[in-house]
Coordinates of C-alpha atoms and ligand atoms in Angstrom, one line a residue:
M1141 CA 95.5 73.9 52.0
L1142 CA 91.4 73.5 52.7
S1143 CA 91.1 76.6 50.4
Q1144 CA 92.9 75.0 48.0
L1145 CA 91.0 72.0 47.6
G1146 CA 88.8 73.1 44.8
T1147 CA 91.8 73.6 42.4
S1148 CA 93.7 70.8 43.6
R1149 CA 90.9 68.6 42.8
S1150 CA 90.3 70.2 39.4
A1151 CA 94.1 69.9 38.4
G1152 CA 92.6 66.1 38.3
R1153 CA 94.9 64.7 41.1
G1154 CA 92.1 62.2 42.2
F1155 CA 90.5 61.7 45.8
P1156 CA 93.3 59.2 47.3
C1157 CA 95.9 61.3 46.4
L1158 CA 94.2 64.2 48.3
L1159 CA 93.0 62.3 51.2
E1160 CA 96.7 61.4 51.4
E1161 CA 98.1 65.1 51.3
L1162 CA 95.7 66.1 53.9
L1163 CA 95.9 63.4 56.1
S1164 CA 100.1 64.2 55.9
D1165 CA 99.7 68.3 56.4
A1166 CA 98.9 68.3 60.1
T1167 CA 97.7 72.2 59.4
A1168 CA 95.2 71.5 57.1
T1169 CA 94.0 68.6 59.6
D1170 CA 94.1 70.7 62.2
Q1171 CA 91.9 73.2 60.3
L1172 CA 89.6 70.6 59.4
L1173 CA 89.0 69.6 62.6
T1174 CA 88.2 73.5 63.6
L1175 CA 85.3 73.0 61.2
P1176 CA 82.0 72.9 62.8
D1177 CA 80.7 69.2 61.7
P1178 CA 78.4 69.8 58.9
D1179 CA 81.2 72.1 56.9
A1180 CA 83.6 69.2 57.7
I1181 CA 81.6 66.6 56.1
L1182 CA 80.8 69.2 53.3
V1183 CA 84.4 69.5 52.5
L1184 CA 85.0 65.2 52.9
E1185 CA 81.8 65.0 50.5
F1186 CA 83.2 67.2 48.3
M1187 CA 86.7 65.7 48.1
A1188 CA 84.8 61.9 47.9
R1189 CA 82.6 62.5 45.1
R1190 CA 84.2 60.6 42.4
K1191 CA 83.6 62.0 38.6
A1192 CA 82.2 59.9 36.1
L1193 CA 82.2 60.0 32.5
I1194 CA 80.5 58.0 29.7
S1195 CA 80.7 58.0 26.2
G1196 CA 77.3 56.6 24.9
I1197 CA 74.9 57.8 27.9
A1198 CA 72.2 58.0 26.2
G1199 CA 72.2 54.0 24.6
Q1200 CA 70.8 51.1 26.7
D1201 CA 73.8 50.2 28.9
G1202 CA 74.5 54.3 29.3
S1203 CA 71.1 54.8 30.5
Y1204 CA 71.3 51.9 33.5
L1205 CA 75.4 52.7 34.0
L1206 CA 74.3 56.7 34.9
E1207 CA 71.5 55.2 37.3
F1208 CA 74.1 53.0 38.9
L1209 CA 76.3 55.6 39.2
L1210 CA 74.2 58.1 40.6
A1211 CA 72.9 55.5 43.3
K1212 CA 76.4 55.6 44.2
D1213 CA 76.7 59.5 44.3
Y1214 CA 78.9 59.6 41.8
E1215 CA 78.8 62.9 39.7
V1216 CA 77.8 61.9 36.3
H1217 CA 79.2 63.4 33.0
G1218 CA 78.1 61.9 29.7
I1219 CA 78.7 62.9 26.4
V1220 CA 76.7 63.3 23.0
R1221 CA 76.2 64.5 19.9
R1222 CA 75.5 68.0 19.4
V1223 CA 72.0 66.8 17.6
A1224 CA 71.2 64.7 20.4
L1225 CA 71.1 68.1 22.7
E1226 CA 69.1 69.9 20.0
D1227 CA 66.4 67.5 19.9
P1228 CA 66.7 65.4 23.3
E1229 CA 62.7 63.8 23.3
H1230 CA 64.1 62.2 20.1
H1231 CA 67.7 61.3 21.0
L1232 CA 67.4 60.9 24.7
S1233 CA 64.7 59.3 25.5
R1234 CA 66.2 56.8 27.5
I1235 CA 68.1 59.5 29.8
I1236 CA 65.3 62.5 30.2
N1237 CA 64.3 61.4 33.4
H1238 CA 67.5 62.2 34.8
R1239 CA 68.7 65.2 32.7
E1240 CA 68.7 67.4 35.8
R1241 CA 70.8 65.2 37.6
I1242 CA 73.7 64.7 34.7
H1243 CA 76.0 66.7 33.3
L1244 CA 75.7 66.4 29.4
H1245 CA 78.9 67.7 26.8
P1246 CA 78.5 67.8 22.8
A1247 CA 81.5 65.9 21.4
S1248 CA 81.9 63.6 18.5
L1249 CA 83.8 60.1 18.5
E1250 CA 85.4 61.5 15.5
S1251 CA 87.1 64.8 16.5
Y1252 CA 89.8 64.5 18.9
A1253 CA 89.4 68.2 19.7
S1254 CA 86.1 67.9 20.9
L1255 CA 86.8 64.9 23.1
H1256 CA 90.0 66.5 24.6
R1257 CA 88.1 70.1 25.4
V1258 CA 85.6 67.9 27.4
V1259 CA 88.3 66.0 28.9
E1260 CA 90.2 69.3 30.0
Q1261 CA 86.5 70.5 31.1
V1262 CA 85.4 67.5 33.3
L1263 CA 89.0 65.8 34.6
P1264 CA 87.2 62.6 35.4
D1265 CA 88.2 60.1 37.7
E1266 CA 86.6 57.1 35.5
W1267 CA 85.9 57.2 31.7
Y1268 CA 83.7 54.4 30.8
H1269 CA 83.6 54.2 26.8
L1270 CA 80.4 52.8 25.5
A1271 CA 80.1 54.7 22.7
A1272 CA 80.2 53.0 18.8
Q1273 CA 78.7 52.1 15.7
S1274 CA 77.2 49.1 17.6
F1275 CA 74.9 47.2 15.1
V1276 CA 77.1 44.7 13.6
S1277 CA 74.4 44.8 10.2
Y1278 CA 75.2 48.3 9.7
A1279 CA 78.7 47.3 9.8
F1280 CA 78.3 45.3 6.0
D1281 CA 76.7 48.1 4.9
D1282 CA 79.5 50.9 5.7
E1283 CA 82.6 49.6 6.7
S1284 CA 84.4 52.7 6.8
S1285 CA 82.6 54.5 9.0
T1286 CA 81.9 51.5 11.6
L1287 CA 86.2 51.4 11.2
N1288 CA 86.5 55.3 11.8
T1289 CA 84.1 55.9 14.6
N1290 CA 84.8 52.9 16.4
I1291 CA 88.2 52.7 16.3
N1292 CA 89.5 56.5 15.8
G1293 CA 86.9 57.1 18.7
T1294 CA 88.5 54.5 21.1
H1295 CA 92.0 55.9 20.1
Y1296 CA 91.2 59.6 20.5
I1297 CA 89.6 59.0 24.4
L1298 CA 92.7 57.1 25.4
S1299 CA 95.3 59.7 23.8
A1300 CA 93.2 63.0 25.7
L1301 CA 93.5 60.6 28.7
K1302 CA 97.0 60.1 28.7
N1303 CA 97.9 63.5 28.0
S1304 CA 95.2 65.5 30.4
V1305 CA 94.4 62.7 33.2
P1306 CA 96.6 59.9 33.4
T1307 CA 94.7 58.9 36.7
C1308 CA 91.4 58.6 35.3
R1309 CA 90.1 54.5 35.1
F1310 CA 89.1 53.8 31.6
Y1311 CA 86.7 51.1 30.7
F1312 CA 86.4 50.0 27.1
A1313 CA 83.5 48.0 25.9
G1314 CA 85.0 44.9 24.0
S1315 CA 82.6 42.7 22.4
S1316 CA 82.1 38.8 22.4
E1317 CA 81.9 39.8 18.2
M1318 CA 85.6 40.0 18.4
F1319 CA 86.0 36.1 18.9
G1320 CA 83.3 35.5 15.8
R1321 CA 84.3 31.9 14.4
A1322 CA 85.6 31.0 17.9
D1323 CA 88.2 27.9 18.2
E1324 CA 86.2 26.8 21.4
V1325 CA 83.2 27.0 22.8
P1326 CA 82.7 28.4 25.9
Q1327 CA 84.8 31.2 25.0
T1328 CA 87.2 32.8 27.8
E1329 CA 89.7 35.7 28.2
S1330 CA 92.4 33.5 26.4
T1331 CA 90.4 32.1 23.2
R1332 CA 92.0 33.4 20.1
F1333 CA 90.2 36.2 18.5
H1334 CA 88.6 35.5 15.0
P1335 CA 85.9 38.7 14.2
R1336 CA 83.7 37.9 11.4
S1337 CA 82.7 41.7 10.6
T1338 CA 84.2 45.3 10.2
Y1339 CA 82.2 45.4 13.6
G1340 CA 84.4 42.9 15.6
I1341 CA 87.5 44.1 13.8
S1342 CA 86.9 47.7 15.2
K1343 CA 86.4 46.3 18.7
V1344 CA 89.7 43.9 18.3
A1345 CA 91.4 47.4 17.4
G1346 CA 89.9 49.2 20.4
F1347 CA 90.9 46.2 22.8
E1348 CA 94.5 46.3 21.9
L1349 CA 94.6 49.7 22.0
T1350 CA 93.3 49.5 25.5
R1351 CA 96.1 47.0 26.3
N1352 CA 98.7 48.9 24.8
Y1353 CA 97.9 52.2 26.5
R1354 CA 97.6 50.0 29.9
E1355 CA 101.3 48.6 29.0
A1356 CA 103.0 51.6 27.4
Y1357 CA 101.8 54.3 29.7
G1358 CA 100.7 52.6 32.9
L1359 CA 96.8 53.7 32.6
H1360 CA 94.1 52.1 34.8
A1361 CA 92.9 50.8 31.2
S1362 CA 90.3 47.3 31.2
S1363 CA 88.1 45.8 28.6
G1364 CA 84.9 43.9 28.9
I1365 CA 84.7 41.5 26.6
L1366 CA 80.6 41.8 27.0
Y1367 CA 78.4 38.9 25.2
N1368 CA 74.9 39.5 24.1
H1369 CA 73.0 42.0 26.7
E1370 CA 69.2 42.8 26.4
S1371 CA 66.6 44.9 28.3
P1372 CA 63.3 46.4 27.4
R1373 CA 65.6 49.9 26.5
R1374 CA 67.3 47.9 23.8
G1375 CA 67.6 49.5 20.1
F1376 CA 64.9 48.3 18.0
E1377 CA 67.2 46.8 15.1
F1378 CA 68.9 44.0 17.5
V1379 CA 66.9 40.8 17.0
T1380 CA 65.6 40.5 20.6
R1381 CA 63.8 44.0 20.5
K1382 CA 62.9 43.5 17.0
I1383 CA 61.0 40.3 18.3
T1384 CA 59.4 41.8 21.6
S1385 CA 57.9 44.8 19.8
A1386 CA 56.8 42.8 16.8
V1387 CA 55.1 40.6 19.6
A1388 CA 53.2 43.6 20.9
R1389 CA 52.5 44.7 17.6
I1390 CA 50.8 41.6 16.5
V1391 CA 48.9 41.5 19.6
A1392 CA 47.6 44.8 18.9
G1393 CA 46.6 44.2 15.4
L1394 CA 49.2 46.4 14.3
Q1395 CA 51.6 44.0 12.4
K1396 CA 50.8 40.2 10.6
E1397 CA 54.1 38.7 11.1
V1398 CA 57.7 39.5 11.4
R1399 CA 60.6 38.6 9.3
L1400 CA 64.1 37.9 10.7
G1401 CA 67.1 36.3 9.2
N1402 CA 69.1 33.1 10.8
L1403 CA 67.1 31.5 13.2
D1404 CA 69.4 28.8 14.2
V1405 CA 72.4 31.2 15.2
Q1406 CA 73.2 31.0 19.4
R1407 CA 73.9 33.8 21.2
D1408 CA 74.6 34.2 25.4
W1409 CA 71.8 36.7 26.3
G1410 CA 72.0 38.0 29.7
H1411 CA 70.1 41.4 31.3
A1412 CA 72.2 44.6 30.5
R1413 CA 71.4 46.2 33.9
E1414 CA 73.6 43.6 35.5
Y1415 CA 75.9 43.8 33.2
V1416 CA 77.0 47.8 33.9
E1417 CA 77.7 46.8 37.2
A1418 CA 80.7 44.7 36.0
M1419 CA 82.4 47.4 34.0
W1420 CA 82.0 49.3 37.2
L1421 CA 83.5 46.7 39.2
M1422 CA 86.2 46.5 36.7
L1423 CA 87.3 50.0 37.5
Q1424 CA 87.4 49.4 41.0
Q1425 CA 89.9 46.9 40.6
P1426 CA 93.4 47.5 42.1
E1427 CA 95.0 46.6 38.7
P1428 CA 93.4 46.9 35.3
D1429 CA 92.5 43.9 33.4
D1430 CA 90.3 42.2 30.9
Y1431 CA 87.1 40.0 31.5
V1432 CA 84.4 38.1 29.8
V1433 CA 80.9 38.6 31.0
A1434 CA 78.5 36.1 30.0
T1435 CA 75.9 33.8 31.1
G1436 CA 77.5 30.8 30.2
V1437 CA 74.3 29.7 28.6
T1438 CA 73.0 29.9 25.0
H1439 CA 69.7 30.0 23.2
S1440 CA 68.8 30.3 19.4
V1441 CA 67.0 33.4 17.9
R1442 CA 64.1 30.7 17.1
E1443 CA 64.4 30.3 21.0
F1444 CA 63.9 33.6 21.8
A1445 CA 61.1 34.2 19.2
A1446 CA 59.6 30.9 20.7
A1447 CA 59.9 32.0 24.3
A1448 CA 58.5 35.6 23.4
F1449 CA 55.3 34.6 21.3
A1450 CA 54.1 31.8 24.3
C1451 CA 54.3 35.0 26.4
V1452 CA 50.9 36.0 25.1
G1453 CA 50.2 32.4 24.4
L1454 CA 50.8 32.5 20.4
D1455 CA 52.8 30.1 18.6
Y1456 CA 56.0 31.7 17.0
R1457 CA 55.5 29.7 13.9
E1458 CA 52.8 30.9 12.5
Y1459 CA 54.6 34.8 12.6
V1460 CA 57.8 34.6 12.1
K1461 CA 59.7 34.1 8.9
S1462 CA 63.0 33.2 7.7
D1463 CA 64.1 35.8 5.0
P1464 CA 67.4 35.3 3.4
V1465 CA 67.7 38.8 2.3
L1466 CA 68.5 39.0 6.3
F1467 CA 71.5 36.9 6.5
R1468 CA 74.8 38.2 7.2
P1469 CA 77.4 37.7 4.7
T1470 CA 79.5 36.0 7.3
E1471 CA 77.5 34.7 10.3
V1472 CA 78.7 34.0 14.1
T1473 CA 76.8 31.4 14.5
V1474 CA 77.1 30.5 18.3
L1475 CA 78.9 32.4 21.2
R1476 CA 78.9 31.8 24.7
G1477 CA 81.0 32.9 27.2
D1478 CA 82.8 31.5 30.5
A1479 CA 82.9 34.4 32.9
S1480 CA 84.5 32.2 35.7
K1481 CA 87.1 35.2 35.7
A1482 CA 85.0 37.9 36.4
R1483 CA 83.0 35.6 38.9
E1484 CA 86.1 35.0 40.9
R1485 CA 87.9 38.4 40.6
L1486 CA 85.0 40.7 40.7
G1487 CA 82.7 39.0 42.6
W1488 CA 80.0 39.3 39.8
Q1489 CA 77.6 37.0 38.6
P1490 CA 74.4 37.1 36.4
R1491 CA 70.7 37.0 37.6
T1492 CA 68.1 37.1 35.0
E1493 CA 67.6 34.0 33.3
F1494 CA 66.5 33.8 29.6
R1495 CA 62.8 33.1 30.3
Q1496 CA 62.8 36.3 32.7
L1497 CA 64.5 38.4 30.4
V1498 CA 62.0 37.8 27.4
R1499 CA 59.2 38.2 29.5
E1500 CA 60.4 41.3 31.1
M1501 CA 60.8 42.7 27.4
V1502 CA 57.8 41.4 26.1
E1503 CA 55.9 42.9 28.9
A1504 CA 57.2 45.9 28.6
D1505 CA 56.3 46.2 24.5
C1506 CA 52.9 45.0 25.2
R1507 CA 52.5 47.6 28.0
S1508 CA 53.6 50.6 25.9
A1509 CA 51.3 48.9 22.9
G1510 CA 47.9 49.1 25.2
V1511 CA 48.2 45.3 25.3
G1512 CA 49.7 44.7 28.8
D1513 CA 47.0 42.6 30.0
R1514 CA 47.9 39.9 27.3
V1515 CA 50.9 39.1 29.0
R1516 CA 51.0 35.3 30.9
E1517 CA 53.1 33.0 33.1
V1518 CA 54.6 30.6 30.8
P1519 CA 55.5 27.0 32.0
A1520 CA 59.0 26.0 31.5
T1521 CA 58.8 24.5 28.1
A1522 CA 60.9 22.5 25.4
H1523 CA 63.2 25.9 24.8
E1524 CA 64.4 25.7 28.6
E1525 CA 65.3 22.2 28.1
N1526 CA 67.4 23.3 25.1
A1527 CA 69.2 25.8 26.6
H1528 CA 73.1 24.9 25.8
C1529 CA 75.3 25.6 28.6
A1530 CA 78.8 24.6 29.5
T1531 CA 78.8 26.2 32.9
Q1532 CA 75.4 27.5 34.4
P1533 CA 75.5 31.0 35.9
G1534 CA 76.9 30.2 39.6
D1535 CA 79.0 27.4 39.2
Ligands
G4F3092 O1 71.0 41.1 18.1 P1 71.9 41.5 17.2 O2 71.9 42.4 16.1 O3 73.1 41.6 18.0 P2 74.7 40.9 17.7 O4 74.8 40.9 16.0 O5 74.9 39.1 18.2 O6 75.4 42.1 18.0 C1 74.8 42.5 19.3 O7 75.9 41.8 20.8 C2 77.3 42.1 20.9 C3 77.9 41.3 21.6 O8 77.4 41.6 23.0 C4 78.0 43.5 20.4 F1 78.9 43.6 20.6 C5 77.2 44.1 19.5 O9 77.4 45.5 19.8 C6 75.5 43.9 19.6 O10 75.2 44.3 20.7 O11 71.8 39.7 16.2 C7 72.0 38.3 16.9 C8 72.1 37.5 16.4 C9 73.0 37.3 15.2 O12 73.4 36.4 14.6 C10 72.0 38.0 13.8 O13 72.4 37.0 12.4 O14 70.4 37.5 15.3 C11 70.6 37.1 14.1 N1 69.4 37.7 13.4 C12 68.4 36.6 13.0 N2 67.9 37.5 12.5 C13 69.1 38.7 13.5 C14 67.7 38.8 12.7 N3 69.8 40.2 13.9 C15 69.1 41.0 13.8 N4 69.5 42.4 14.1 N5 67.5 40.9 13.0 C16 67.3 40.3 12.7 O15 66.0 39.8 12.0

């Protein structure tokens, strides 16, 4: 049986199943016991090494997740667009340092055939589906492509897993945008969805597809309802990075002001590095489920800007202009999550506070712009006192 381990594993039967077979097979156990220790350990390591596949591996969350999984000794695979493989410097900048330790496969969320081929090649134990058209404003400019990519992509992956590796555990990146104009604050897993953009609608569809595959076909499929999560790796189009990169450019003398949309909307901002841990924890549970992942504290865009400019001793009011052109046709004015379920069942809770997050982002952008020495300690000021929270992290 030991000689068949390779083929058994590549038939996608999974580690628990193989271990059970091995222990119940007296000949195989005897064979294992006769191997010199290092060889036996190699065999066990080979069996134990889990394979994770990440769609969206080159994004902010994908890059943190791959680092987290490599540290746990996973064999990490990722899906990227073919154009990214042809121009890695540009498209794979967040993960370029790990290129030798991961396996990248070209595929498109718009092609079932390409996704199915990767599933068959990799036979993953866990699939983290993070890829999407994830910038809400684009969804207003091109509704069809947001709906097609986000909904079909999720459906194709679930379908390919059901057909080829139904034992694979699946994570879907849901979003607080699904709540949209929410009936209650804070939101929990049972708050009604009222999305305000095709992006939010596409995420509701993905969430329902995930739930349906769980209920109809018994897949271990879970959704994380993640609130805004940021880091120095955030894309420049999102408001936090737009602000922190503008701070750095203004200090460096490369820009005079920054134009933003609605400054009064409130978001529940956490650190992306911590949010990917919640994704992994969901797939380690005996039963699949859905979880809100949030800090429980909100701040306005204005407060983020004030905190960011304060890091370099500037008053945001002199540099930030609110431009109605940048307002969204339908806005989500306040989002705040209650992550009690994640805390109780997964043992997950956020660790980075708002001010630390802002500072880390400003520091990184200032360093890149060659003005890192301008960042200074900021005392807790009005923006801290104004934090809106129903549940403090750790309550
Ligand atoms: O940074 P944002 O573009 O993020 P948004 O729309 O909340 O969505 C992010 O978080 C979701 C929840 O986790 C994800 F599902 C989604 O994929 C994405 O990661 O905008 C935050 C708020 C919005 O209310 C927006 O109207 O900031 C407001 N805002 C004001 N001025 C701006 C700007 N947003 C952007 N991007 N640019 C502005 O100039």
